[in-house]
């Protein structure tokens, strides 16, 4: 069948012919078409298959609620699965394919499922597939998964660019139908900052489908005037193709703008977003989202060619597409009659109007045959509707040949956004629908969402809603009016609820996409799943990609009818974000790939790069981990060389990523004394001290050194990982716990480039660039002060501290000087054989020395666990963590405590994360003695060494244990020992 | 107010700029207080369904600790003050 | 009526008109031996095992909404027993063993699908931590496997191996982990308990608890007063709210956690995968929807909804892990309220009142625990002693300092 395009169509441009393909077949449409309207114009009624029974399905709606016409559009990285044909704009070269059918949409093997219908009722899978137990994963589930799903996701990278923005306004108008446009116009004229958003490609909503003149003017001309004025108002921002999809706390609304989804690949501007996420902060909101027309639940109501009456009118008036040549209307309300009248006006035969009502309120003066008090009980036709069976009020059946059927079962206000923040919609017998909640603070529903009918009433309601919203903002405004239109009494419809046709023959669908039939809902009730949420979950009604936009209220109606109560007593399921599905791409914006998280680079990054550093991600940082030299192919070659060089000569390491905090104030010493568990009150000027910071629960939080650089001035270093956390913690202490203390904190992490210079020759190297006496007497271990460098040209901070266990210093210079100072140190150290070393070598040396890091400080250890129990002051009457640190469980002698561990046989290796067992003990959790926290190959000792937390550790030095790595299937005999493998007497430090 | 927070220093700012610590529980006890009092302070919470006072840190802004009075059922915030002005020693 | 392929066939012939309700809808009796507050997964499981294993059948489960309306119906359906600590690991493994025989036990197909759970790691430190954890699991006889990049590539070809900000190094896999159809767990336990005589009373909110000294005598509800010998709380999410009725303060905060589902897609993700460089975990349901989630919202909340910032955060982490998600659309988000305990582990214990029993603090890990939680809580209720796998879940562990802090972040609920 072809030739469904007729005259007219306010949205299409017949001079703009667009070619596209559908399942490989070449077709064409016009600019302004949706894929759905173009398919219908080409006589394609069958577009997809349903989920469970693979029934042939056509196009049901003309908008966002479409449950059936889901297509995969595009290819490769631009493939969009599950795209609603009713929302996708047609562009030249568009490729569309049906989903969920094999081998093709016309002949689908899966349709055999339909024969098993009675077996596959609601929840059938909960009652079977249980035996034998292993069969679920091995047999049943793979079969189910093979049939599951709709479209296929692309594995190819998406070439599209995405972005996110904030927007702020006085009034957000959601929906640009008659009500929304009037609201925007009213507020715009009053000078308010207005954003009006609509999901459609054009503003207008229902106005776009209006066939009758308004105030003597064609509807499209009226619309053009309004849109023209809105465009001219500088304080009104118009967002087309923008779906407001969620309402969050504090009037924050999420919207997605489809910026370039309607363009052919060649026309896409790579510098513009494909989609844009808007986070809109609105002082007031006018909700003008309209109403969704409801299907009627009768036998064969899913056959291609059965379409919502309003959708049919849209295709007719906006796209110039006739849905068929001989159409019937099945409706229970007056508004739907507009479709019949417009069909007739456009020369399409209306075979019959079937209306279950007998009331005298039916107002129709067209030519079609009226069948009142009747229902459609069945349809026929294989891949498209051929006839309907009408049950007359006298019980007689009549078959009427049609090639399309318009259906209207009433209207459900689109209340989603009014309910996302927990509001419950209220049932209205008058409107036969769930209305927006009573209390929608800051949001005024108007137009069809509030039960208004027709362009004129909706326009007036929009103006009034805006006046009300403006008043909340203290702005006066006059409601916009439609020129030439006198406001009459409010239009009233007389919808007669029809939740399901009782005389139904064949499957009567409630949820089309999920193939939930009326009989499934009643079965769920029979089995006790009669709460609306249970019925939904048991039958999957409303859980498809359309989220029940066309099915939920009918399901509620069926439950209510069967229970003999009002739908209001049944209530709705919860309205949750999102109103319509939103792509990951839009929600992610630019934060993808390497931009997933920001990258932090040390001031010495470039210097390290020049020396060939290999970098490793450490949180957000890139840290230099080792510096391979020519001929070194294995990372450990480099690391061993770096360690050996530091231990025998000298090396330089970038430690700029350590957290650095400047602390000032008359009470700074008192403050430090309270936040560290060891004493800090009497730290003299010019001295550094190692400190352990506990959490209030008594466990170790972080460690580091703090130096007193002057009166009331301290400089704290933290670990890289907890730089931000420690500052936040200190700020809490200073601002909340002890606001009376005079103390000021400032992060200085990024302000300083800091280098460790370690090794027996470190003093000799630094002496060449630092102007002051560095002798042991003048600058002893733990000295810390500002020093003059390069003959007074630069000031730096020098600390004699050591993580490696060698004679070592750390020098900090302003970040911008870091690169050249590091170069100068390399030059100065050349004669001593200096090498740069990275975090790997640093890690090896700290293990050799028995120093701990966050591998040991894992949030569950006490200072005593780390062998530093004596550091916890017994004299101070208060510090963070003092009391909780004394709890029974924290002083239990059985706690795992730090020890060194080495293999009994020097050639054996073991892994961090291995557990410790006693030799001969059965392998079990109960026999677990502890675990290896860190390990490395020690080039200094020539074998593997490690640190471990072992029950009663310190008393077990020398004990033979099993190092158990079940994951790798290895066991190694180890010996527990002192954790200080190198220089336990600290001679090097003080050299 | 769980999407936007009205920082007394910076004005209305998005939640993403803040770090939440949790309930303003009992005050930090005196140094000599019983272990049980400390336990209560560190571990026990009222956790009410309704009005709640809690610590938020404007970590991506002025870096001040704030006390929000916020309803845990509606997410509406009735008051935001700088924590130091309360001078409560970790509580109210 | 026993469910089987045969019963399906028989009922198909009678047009499915003869199915019986899965459970009764009784009015409350004046008195029960045990009243369980909370008709969610844990409460229903407790009733089931109480009646089946411990022979206590005069039991009521009081549910303020519909059965299964709490977190059992709003989670990401993941089961696993990949725990680190000695106090946790045997309990979750007990739960896994119960999952493995559950459907045959309660004659309801909950689609327990052991498709594997893989935790990705992106650094040496994470690998070491997973090695420690995997070995702890192995010590207890739990399956665990460390996968390298090549092994991962074979199983999860859709991950971003080339261009990731935090390159994937490997993963810890528990092959026996997987997913379960969450609602069906509530329904299966409810049906099983009901068949054993337990009264499941929906739309019955507890509004007060009656005491005589340190003895509970019964509860006040929206359906009248009901007396009991023992009262059991299984209301995670609202624990503090109910505990307040007996002046009990808990080491718990209530926090909202969002979860999400995408549109249906042809299955391509066969296992549960968790990201190691951001908060994201995902599986694909048998209907084809990607079911995923991230971190809690961070502020105390009893509203079952979250915020946009976290939605974006979750989507970003998801795409960092699976670039193919770019044009996949998210269909729906929902929210549940978690009992976030102060050490990240649950509490199951007697209380300061002699016949009041507490079960809560499950953080966002309660779903996988459902069968063992029910079993162990039933054991506690019936015997007044903790089940051997749940001895570490004592209320006094906070005061005594025997914490179960898997993450090691200390006494701040929203960090767990």
Short mmCIF file of N, CA, C and O in Angstrom, two decimals, chain C residues 71-79 115 178-180 182 257-261 272 281-284 290-294 334 364 367:
data_model
loop_
_atom_site.label_atom_id
_atom_site.label_comp_id
_atom_site.label_asym_id
_atom_site.label_seq_id
_atom_site.Cartn_x
_atom_site.Cartn_y
_atom_site.Cartn_z
N UNK C 71 13.71 -2.24 50.85
CA UNK C 71 14.89 -2.34 49.99
C UNK C 71 14.97 -3.63 49.19
O UNK C 71 15.70 -3.71 48.22
N UNK C 72 14.21 -4.64 49.60
CA UNK C 72 14.22 -5.89 48.80
C UNK C 72 13.68 -5.61 47.40
O UNK C 72 14.04 -6.27 46.44
N UNK C 73 12.85 -4.59 47.28
CA UNK C 73 12.27 -4.28 45.98
C UNK C 73 12.94 -3.13 45.28
O UNK C 73 12.44 -2.65 44.27
N UNK C 74 14.05 -2.66 45.79
CA UNK C 74 14.68 -1.49 45.18
C UNK C 74 16.19 -1.54 45.28
O UNK C 74 16.82 -0.60 45.74
N UNK C 75 16.76 -2.66 44.90
CA UNK C 75 18.22 -2.77 44.97
C UNK C 75 18.75 -3.18 43.60
O UNK C 75 18.01 -3.24 42.62
N UNK C 76 20.06 -3.48 43.54
CA UNK C 76 20.64 -3.86 42.25
C UNK C 76 20.85 -5.36 42.13
O UNK C 76 21.60 -5.83 41.30
N UNK C 77 20.23 -6.13 42.98
CA UNK C 77 20.02 -7.58 42.87
C UNK C 77 21.30 -8.43 42.94
O UNK C 77 21.30 -9.58 42.55
N UNK C 78 22.37 -7.86 43.46
CA UNK C 78 23.65 -8.58 43.43
C UNK C 78 23.82 -9.46 44.66
O UNK C 78 23.50 -9.05 45.78
N UNK C 79 24.31 -10.68 44.44
CA UNK C 79 24.71 -11.54 45.55
C UNK C 79 26.18 -11.88 45.41
O UNK C 79 26.70 -12.03 44.30
N UNK C 115 26.34 -15.84 37.89
CA UNK C 115 27.03 -15.46 36.67
C UNK C 115 28.38 -14.84 36.92
O UNK C 115 29.07 -14.43 36.01
N UNK C 178 26.61 -13.39 41.75
CA UNK C 178 25.69 -13.20 40.63
C UNK C 178 24.54 -12.30 40.99
O UNK C 178 24.70 -11.34 41.75
N UNK C 179 23.39 -12.63 40.44
CA UNK C 179 22.20 -11.81 40.68
C UNK C 179 21.00 -12.70 40.99
O UNK C 179 21.00 -13.90 40.69
N UNK C 180 20.01 -12.10 41.59
CA UNK C 180 18.75 -12.79 41.90
C UNK C 180 17.62 -11.82 41.58
O UNK C 180 17.77 -10.61 41.75
N UNK C 182 15.05 -9.78 42.54
CA UNK C 182 14.87 -9.34 43.93
C UNK C 182 13.44 -9.51 44.47
O UNK C 182 13.25 -10.07 45.55
N UNK C 257 20.15 5.78 48.67
CA UNK C 257 21.00 5.24 47.61
C UNK C 257 20.15 5.11 46.36
O UNK C 257 19.05 4.57 46.40
N UNK C 258 20.66 5.63 45.26
CA UNK C 258 19.92 5.51 44.00
C UNK C 258 20.38 4.27 43.25
O UNK C 258 21.53 3.85 43.36
N UNK C 259 19.48 3.73 42.48
CA UNK C 259 19.84 2.67 41.55
C UNK C 259 19.15 2.99 40.23
O UNK C 259 18.25 3.82 40.18
N UNK C 260 19.59 2.32 39.18
CA UNK C 260 19.16 2.71 37.85
C UNK C 260 18.96 1.48 36.97
O UNK C 260 19.59 0.44 37.18
N UNK C 261 18.13 1.67 35.96
CA UNK C 261 18.03 0.63 34.94
C UNK C 261 17.99 1.32 33.58
O UNK C 261 17.44 2.41 33.43
N UNK C 272 28.43 -9.62 36.87
CA UNK C 272 28.37 -8.36 37.60
C UNK C 272 29.78 -7.77 37.55
O UNK C 272 30.75 -8.49 37.78
N UNK C 281 28.62 -0.07 39.63
CA UNK C 281 28.54 -1.53 39.52
C UNK C 281 27.36 -1.83 38.63
O UNK C 281 26.35 -1.13 38.64
N UNK C 282 27.48 -2.87 37.83
CA UNK C 282 26.46 -3.10 36.82
C UNK C 282 26.29 -4.59 36.55
O UNK C 282 27.23 -5.37 36.66
N UNK C 283 25.06 -4.95 36.23
CA UNK C 283 24.80 -6.27 35.67
C UNK C 283 23.71 -6.08 34.64
O UNK C 283 23.12 -5.01 34.53
N UNK C 284 23.46 -7.12 33.86
CA UNK C 284 22.39 -7.00 32.86
C UNK C 284 21.33 -8.04 33.18
O UNK C 284 21.63 -9.23 33.33
N UNK C 290 20.24 -2.85 31.75
CA UNK C 290 21.42 -2.76 32.59
C UNK C 290 20.97 -2.24 33.95
O UNK C 290 20.32 -1.20 34.02
N UNK C 291 21.29 -2.98 34.98
CA UNK C 291 20.91 -2.58 36.33
C UNK C 291 22.18 -2.10 37.01
O UNK C 291 23.16 -2.84 37.07
N UNK C 292 22.19 -0.87 37.48
CA UNK C 292 23.45 -0.36 38.02
C UNK C 292 23.23 0.66 39.11
O UNK C 292 22.11 1.15 39.32
N UNK C 293 24.30 0.97 39.80
CA UNK C 293 24.21 1.91 40.90
C UNK C 293 25.57 2.49 41.23
O UNK C 293 26.57 2.16 40.59
N UNK C 294 25.58 3.37 42.22
CA UNK C 294 26.82 4.01 42.63
C UNK C 294 26.84 4.20 44.13
O UNK C 294 26.47 3.30 44.87
N UNK C 334 15.71 5.01 40.92
CA UNK C 334 14.87 4.90 42.10
C UNK C 334 15.76 5.02 43.32
O UNK C 334 16.98 5.12 43.19
N UNK C 364 24.49 -0.76 52.40
CA UNK C 364 23.83 -1.07 51.13
C UNK C 364 24.14 -2.49 50.70
O UNK C 364 24.18 -2.81 49.52
N UNK C 367 20.80 -6.93 50.60
CA UNK C 367 20.10 -7.88 49.74
C UNK C 367 20.77 -9.25 49.73
O UNK C 367 20.13 -10.27 49.94
#
